[in-house]
XYZ file of C-alpha atoms in Angstrom:
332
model
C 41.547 -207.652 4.677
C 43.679 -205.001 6.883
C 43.577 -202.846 4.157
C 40.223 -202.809 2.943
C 39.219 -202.115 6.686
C 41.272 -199.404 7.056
C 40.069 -197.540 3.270
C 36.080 -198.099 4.504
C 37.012 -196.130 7.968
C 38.992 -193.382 5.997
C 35.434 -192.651 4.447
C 33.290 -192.389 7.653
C 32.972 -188.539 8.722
C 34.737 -187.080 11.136
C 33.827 -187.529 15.032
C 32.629 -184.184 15.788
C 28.968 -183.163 16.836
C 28.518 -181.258 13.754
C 29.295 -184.321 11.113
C 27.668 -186.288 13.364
C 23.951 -184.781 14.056
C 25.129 -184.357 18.015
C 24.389 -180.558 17.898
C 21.765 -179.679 20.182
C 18.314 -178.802 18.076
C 15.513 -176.613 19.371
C 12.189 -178.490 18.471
C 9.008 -175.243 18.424
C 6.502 -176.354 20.366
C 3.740 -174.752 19.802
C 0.415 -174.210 22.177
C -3.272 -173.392 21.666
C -2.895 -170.149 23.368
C -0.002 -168.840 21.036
C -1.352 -170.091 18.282
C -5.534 -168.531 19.027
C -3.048 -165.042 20.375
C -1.332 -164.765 16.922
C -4.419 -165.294 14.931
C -6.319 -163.149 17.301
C -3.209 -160.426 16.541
C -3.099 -160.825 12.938
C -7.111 -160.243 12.858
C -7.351 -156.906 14.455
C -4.219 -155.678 12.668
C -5.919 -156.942 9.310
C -9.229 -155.185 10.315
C -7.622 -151.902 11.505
C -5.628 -151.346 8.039
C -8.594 -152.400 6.495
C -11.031 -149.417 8.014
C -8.433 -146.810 7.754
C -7.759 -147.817 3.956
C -11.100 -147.556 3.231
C -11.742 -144.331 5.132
C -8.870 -142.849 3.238
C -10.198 -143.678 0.432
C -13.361 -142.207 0.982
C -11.972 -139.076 1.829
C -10.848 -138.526 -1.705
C -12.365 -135.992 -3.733
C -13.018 -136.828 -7.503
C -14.717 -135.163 -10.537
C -15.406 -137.355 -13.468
C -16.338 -135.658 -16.668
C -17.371 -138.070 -20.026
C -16.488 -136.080 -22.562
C -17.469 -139.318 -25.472
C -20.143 -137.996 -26.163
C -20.013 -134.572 -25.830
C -17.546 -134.279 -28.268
C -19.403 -136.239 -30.508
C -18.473 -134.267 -33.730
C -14.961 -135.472 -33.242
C -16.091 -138.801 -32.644
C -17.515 -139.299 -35.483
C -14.788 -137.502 -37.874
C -11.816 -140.101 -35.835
C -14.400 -142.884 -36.951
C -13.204 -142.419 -40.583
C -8.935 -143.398 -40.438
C -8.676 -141.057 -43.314
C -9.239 -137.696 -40.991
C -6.385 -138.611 -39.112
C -4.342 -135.297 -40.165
C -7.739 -133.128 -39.324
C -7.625 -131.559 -36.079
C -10.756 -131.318 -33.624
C -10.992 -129.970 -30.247
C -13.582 -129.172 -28.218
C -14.335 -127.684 -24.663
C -16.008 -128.522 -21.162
C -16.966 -126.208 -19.551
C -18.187 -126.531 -15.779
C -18.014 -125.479 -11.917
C -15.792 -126.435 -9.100
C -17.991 -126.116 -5.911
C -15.713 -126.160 -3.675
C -11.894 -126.471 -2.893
C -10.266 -129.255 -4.504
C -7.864 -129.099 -1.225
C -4.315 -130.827 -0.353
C -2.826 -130.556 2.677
C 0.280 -132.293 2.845
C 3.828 -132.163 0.708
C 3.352 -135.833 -0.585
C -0.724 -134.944 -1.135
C -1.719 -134.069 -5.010
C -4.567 -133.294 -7.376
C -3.991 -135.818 -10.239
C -5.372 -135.768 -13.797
C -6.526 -139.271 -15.274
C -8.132 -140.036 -18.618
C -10.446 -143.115 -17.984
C -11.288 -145.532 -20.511
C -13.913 -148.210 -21.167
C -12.712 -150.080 -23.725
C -12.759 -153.626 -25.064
C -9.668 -155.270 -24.221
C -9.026 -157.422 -27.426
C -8.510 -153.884 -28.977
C -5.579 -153.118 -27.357
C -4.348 -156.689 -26.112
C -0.780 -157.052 -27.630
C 1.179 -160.306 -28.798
C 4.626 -161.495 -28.005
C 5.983 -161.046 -31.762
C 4.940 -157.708 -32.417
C 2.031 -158.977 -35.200
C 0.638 -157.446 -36.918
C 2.392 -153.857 -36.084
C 5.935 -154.625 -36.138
C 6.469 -153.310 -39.690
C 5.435 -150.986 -42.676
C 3.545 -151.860 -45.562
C 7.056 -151.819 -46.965
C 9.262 -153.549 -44.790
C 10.191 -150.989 -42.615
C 10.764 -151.670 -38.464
C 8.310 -149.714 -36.697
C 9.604 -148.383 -33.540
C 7.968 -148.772 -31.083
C 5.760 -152.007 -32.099
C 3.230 -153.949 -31.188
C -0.867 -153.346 -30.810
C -0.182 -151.983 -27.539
C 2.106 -148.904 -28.509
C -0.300 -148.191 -31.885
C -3.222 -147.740 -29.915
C -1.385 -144.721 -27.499
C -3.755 -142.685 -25.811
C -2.948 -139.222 -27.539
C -5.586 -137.037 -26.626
C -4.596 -133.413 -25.466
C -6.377 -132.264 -22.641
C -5.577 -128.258 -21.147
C -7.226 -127.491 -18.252
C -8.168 -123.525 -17.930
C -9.570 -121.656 -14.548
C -11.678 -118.753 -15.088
C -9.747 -116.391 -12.441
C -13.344 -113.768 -11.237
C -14.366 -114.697 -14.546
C -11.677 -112.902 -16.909
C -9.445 -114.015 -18.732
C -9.093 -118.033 -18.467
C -6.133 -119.089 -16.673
C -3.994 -122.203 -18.128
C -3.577 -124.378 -14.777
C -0.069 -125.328 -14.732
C 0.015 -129.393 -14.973
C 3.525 -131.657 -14.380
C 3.672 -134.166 -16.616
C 6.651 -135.872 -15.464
C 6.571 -137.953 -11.583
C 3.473 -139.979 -13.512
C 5.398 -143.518 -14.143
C 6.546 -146.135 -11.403
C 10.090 -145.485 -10.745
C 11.309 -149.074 -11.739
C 9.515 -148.824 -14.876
C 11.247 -145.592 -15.659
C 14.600 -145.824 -15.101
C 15.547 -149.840 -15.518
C 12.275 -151.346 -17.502
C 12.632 -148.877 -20.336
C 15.778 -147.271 -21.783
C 16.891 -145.297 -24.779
C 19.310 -146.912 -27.403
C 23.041 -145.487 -26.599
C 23.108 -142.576 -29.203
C 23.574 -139.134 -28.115
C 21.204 -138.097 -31.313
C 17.979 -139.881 -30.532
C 16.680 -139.023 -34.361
C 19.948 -140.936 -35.566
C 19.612 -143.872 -33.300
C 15.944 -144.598 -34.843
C 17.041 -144.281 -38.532
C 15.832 -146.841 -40.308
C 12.628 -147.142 -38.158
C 9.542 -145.506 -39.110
C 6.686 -144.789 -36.576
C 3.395 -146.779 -35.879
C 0.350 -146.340 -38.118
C -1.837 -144.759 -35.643
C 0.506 -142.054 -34.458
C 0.899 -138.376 -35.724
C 5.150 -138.326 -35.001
C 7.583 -140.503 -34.632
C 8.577 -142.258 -31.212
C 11.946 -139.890 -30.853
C 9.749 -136.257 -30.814
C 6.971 -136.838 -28.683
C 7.931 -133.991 -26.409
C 9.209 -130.637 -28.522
C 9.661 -129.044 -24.945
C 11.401 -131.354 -23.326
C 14.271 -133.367 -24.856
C 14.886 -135.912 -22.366
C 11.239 -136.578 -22.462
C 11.657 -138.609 -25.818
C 11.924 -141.860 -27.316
C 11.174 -144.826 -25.117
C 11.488 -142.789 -22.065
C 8.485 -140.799 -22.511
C 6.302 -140.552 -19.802
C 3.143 -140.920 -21.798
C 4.195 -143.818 -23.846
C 6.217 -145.509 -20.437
C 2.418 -144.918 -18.632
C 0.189 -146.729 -20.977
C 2.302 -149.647 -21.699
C 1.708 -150.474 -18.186
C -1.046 -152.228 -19.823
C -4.208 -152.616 -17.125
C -5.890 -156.012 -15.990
C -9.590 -154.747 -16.577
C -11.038 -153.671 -19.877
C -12.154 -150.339 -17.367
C -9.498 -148.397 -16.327
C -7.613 -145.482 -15.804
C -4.247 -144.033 -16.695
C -2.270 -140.960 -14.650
C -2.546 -137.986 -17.484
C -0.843 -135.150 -15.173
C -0.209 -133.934 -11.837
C -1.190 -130.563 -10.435
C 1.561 -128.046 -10.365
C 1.493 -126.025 -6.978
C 2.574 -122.657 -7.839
C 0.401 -119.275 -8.164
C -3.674 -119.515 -7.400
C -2.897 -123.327 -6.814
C -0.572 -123.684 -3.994
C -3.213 -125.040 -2.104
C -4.953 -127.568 -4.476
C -7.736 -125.744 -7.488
C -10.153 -122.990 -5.863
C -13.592 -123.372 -6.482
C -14.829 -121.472 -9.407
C -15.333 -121.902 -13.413
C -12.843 -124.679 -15.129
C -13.204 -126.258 -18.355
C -11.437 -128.672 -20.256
C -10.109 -127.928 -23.462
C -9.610 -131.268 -25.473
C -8.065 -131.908 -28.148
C -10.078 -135.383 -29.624
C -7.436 -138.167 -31.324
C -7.896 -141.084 -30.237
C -11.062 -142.920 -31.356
C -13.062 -145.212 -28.857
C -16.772 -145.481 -30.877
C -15.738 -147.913 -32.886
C -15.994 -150.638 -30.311
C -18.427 -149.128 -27.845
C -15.712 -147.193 -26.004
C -16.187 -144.307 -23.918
C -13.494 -142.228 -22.227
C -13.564 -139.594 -19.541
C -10.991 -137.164 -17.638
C -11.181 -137.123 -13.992
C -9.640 -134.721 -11.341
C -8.907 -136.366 -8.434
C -6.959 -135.655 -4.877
C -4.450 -138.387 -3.691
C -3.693 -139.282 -0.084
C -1.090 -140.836 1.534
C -2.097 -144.400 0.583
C -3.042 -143.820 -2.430
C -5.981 -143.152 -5.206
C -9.607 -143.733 -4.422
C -9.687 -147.352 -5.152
C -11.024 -149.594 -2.229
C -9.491 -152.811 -2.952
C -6.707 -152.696 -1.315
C -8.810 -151.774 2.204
C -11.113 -154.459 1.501
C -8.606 -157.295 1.332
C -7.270 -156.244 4.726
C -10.801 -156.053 5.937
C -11.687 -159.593 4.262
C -8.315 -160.979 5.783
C -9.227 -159.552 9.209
C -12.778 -160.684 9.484
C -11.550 -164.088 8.132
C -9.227 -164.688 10.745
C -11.039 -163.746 12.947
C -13.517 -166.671 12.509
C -10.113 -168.827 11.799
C -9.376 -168.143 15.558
C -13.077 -168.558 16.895
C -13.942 -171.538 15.081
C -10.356 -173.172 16.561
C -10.899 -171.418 20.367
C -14.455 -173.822 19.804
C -12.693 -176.371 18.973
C -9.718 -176.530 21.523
C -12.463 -176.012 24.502
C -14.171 -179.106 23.035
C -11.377 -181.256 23.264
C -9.914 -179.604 26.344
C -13.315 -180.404 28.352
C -14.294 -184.312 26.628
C -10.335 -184.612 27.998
C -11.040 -183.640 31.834
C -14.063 -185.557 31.660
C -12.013 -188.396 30.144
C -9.469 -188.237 33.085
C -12.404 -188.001 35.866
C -13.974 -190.869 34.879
């Protein structure tokens, strides 16, 4: 009996405030007018970011130009799959009223080619199906419905400089992907030869050259880290939407942003849309420090605000109500 005494006590923790829950504890205790302060707080700091979102957005300056239908010859010669190896290009001409203007280092005029489309067209599926290989048995690199249906339109703006000669306006086409998608999303198999490292691949049906020379000028711009291809397999939530094309150079005539005077839009028309209603566009647009011209973001804030705001009102009611019925309570 000794024994089995003394094995039960060997098991009990040790006597020290930690093992045995004796450490003091700090219990929050909370009151109404912390609680009403912090909702007030949150409100107006919900509300403020909301109003200067918005009016930064607002201050954006955009030019949208639908070019569907005014290149409707091409149109209608992508409509047939067989023209594929037929170039088509057409122009846009029009006028820039006044200074497309940016002001800061991290402020830009940015390029975007907006779709409509139908989603289903370009929705993809986990096993690659139906585009992950040839009519022969051949891998296609890179597959899926999503990397098939590439945006590969060309599009040149030109500035007619006092109406001479047109003026190529220099665009950056790298700087156009998120970061993360960039450099640890996507990657390049390990082959110092990208051409070698795809043998054995062929390229999807819809595209005019293989995955590993998208970019004759630029080597390192090839293969699955192509800033193109890297920017429209973000795919987009909406069946509208729009995808970064190019940024704005700053050098020469444009240091400053694009002068007004005569542009146009030189397009070179590949990628077909009228099949399924579609209708794309290019639009200029200037970016600010929070961003494109998209107001969601500033009307979340402001929704959040103007919530909380009744949140704290509606408990401030509440709290009086019970505060007062409680004195009256007492004084009766």
């Amino acid at each position: 009996m000794k024994r089995t005494s003394e094995d039960g006590q060997s098991k009990l923790p040790d006597n020290t405030a930690l093992k045995q829950q004796q450490l003091p504890a700090y219990r929050l205790q909370l009151s109404a007018t912390g609680v009403l302060s912090c909702f007030f707080a949150t409100g107006v700091f919900c509300l403020g970011m909301g109003i200067i979102l918005i009016l930064s957005a607002k201050s954006i300056k955009e030019i949208e130009i639908k070019y569907t239908k005014i290149c409707g010859n091409c149109a209608k010669l992508r409509e047939d799959a067989t023209n594929f190896d037929k170039e088509c290009t057409c122009s846009i001409p029009f006028y820039l009223s006044e200074t497309m203007q940016v002001k800061g280092e991290r402020e830009e005029i940015q390029a975007y080619t907006f779709l409509f489309t139908v989603s289903s067209c370009i929705q993809d599926v986990g096993n690659c199906a139906p585009f992950s290989k040839s009519h022969d048995g051949t891998p296609i690199a890179p597959c899926g419905a999503i990397a098939n249906s590439i945006f590969n339109d060309t599009i040149i703006l030109s500035y007619k400089l006092n109406s001479s000669i047109p003026i190529k306006v220099p665009m950056l086409r790298s700087g156009i992907t998120w970061w993360t998608d960039k450099y640890v999303k996507f990657q390049n198999p390990s082959s110092i030869n990208l051409s070698s490292a795809f043998a054995g691949t062929t390229k999807p049906p819809c595209w005019a050259k293989p995955v590993y020379e998208l970019d004759g000028e630029d080597p390192g711009n090839n293969g699955f880290l192509n800033d193109d291809f890297i920017v429209w397999m973000r795919t987009a939530a909406f069946p509208t939407f729009k995808k970064l094309y190019r940024r704005l150079n700053r050098i020469q005539y444009f240091i400053e942003g694009l002068p007004a005077g005569n542009y146009s839009f030189n397009i070179t028309y590949n990628f077909p849309v009228t099949r399924f209603k579609g209708e794309k566009s290019v639009v200029l647009s200037t970016l600010t420090w929070s961003g494109g011209s998209s107001l969601f973001l500033g009307l979340v804030y402001t929704v959040t605000g103007a919530v909380t705001w009744l949140a704290s009102f509606s408990m401030m009611a509440v709290h009086l109500t019970l505060k007062d019925r409680k004195v009256l309570f007492i004084q009766q």
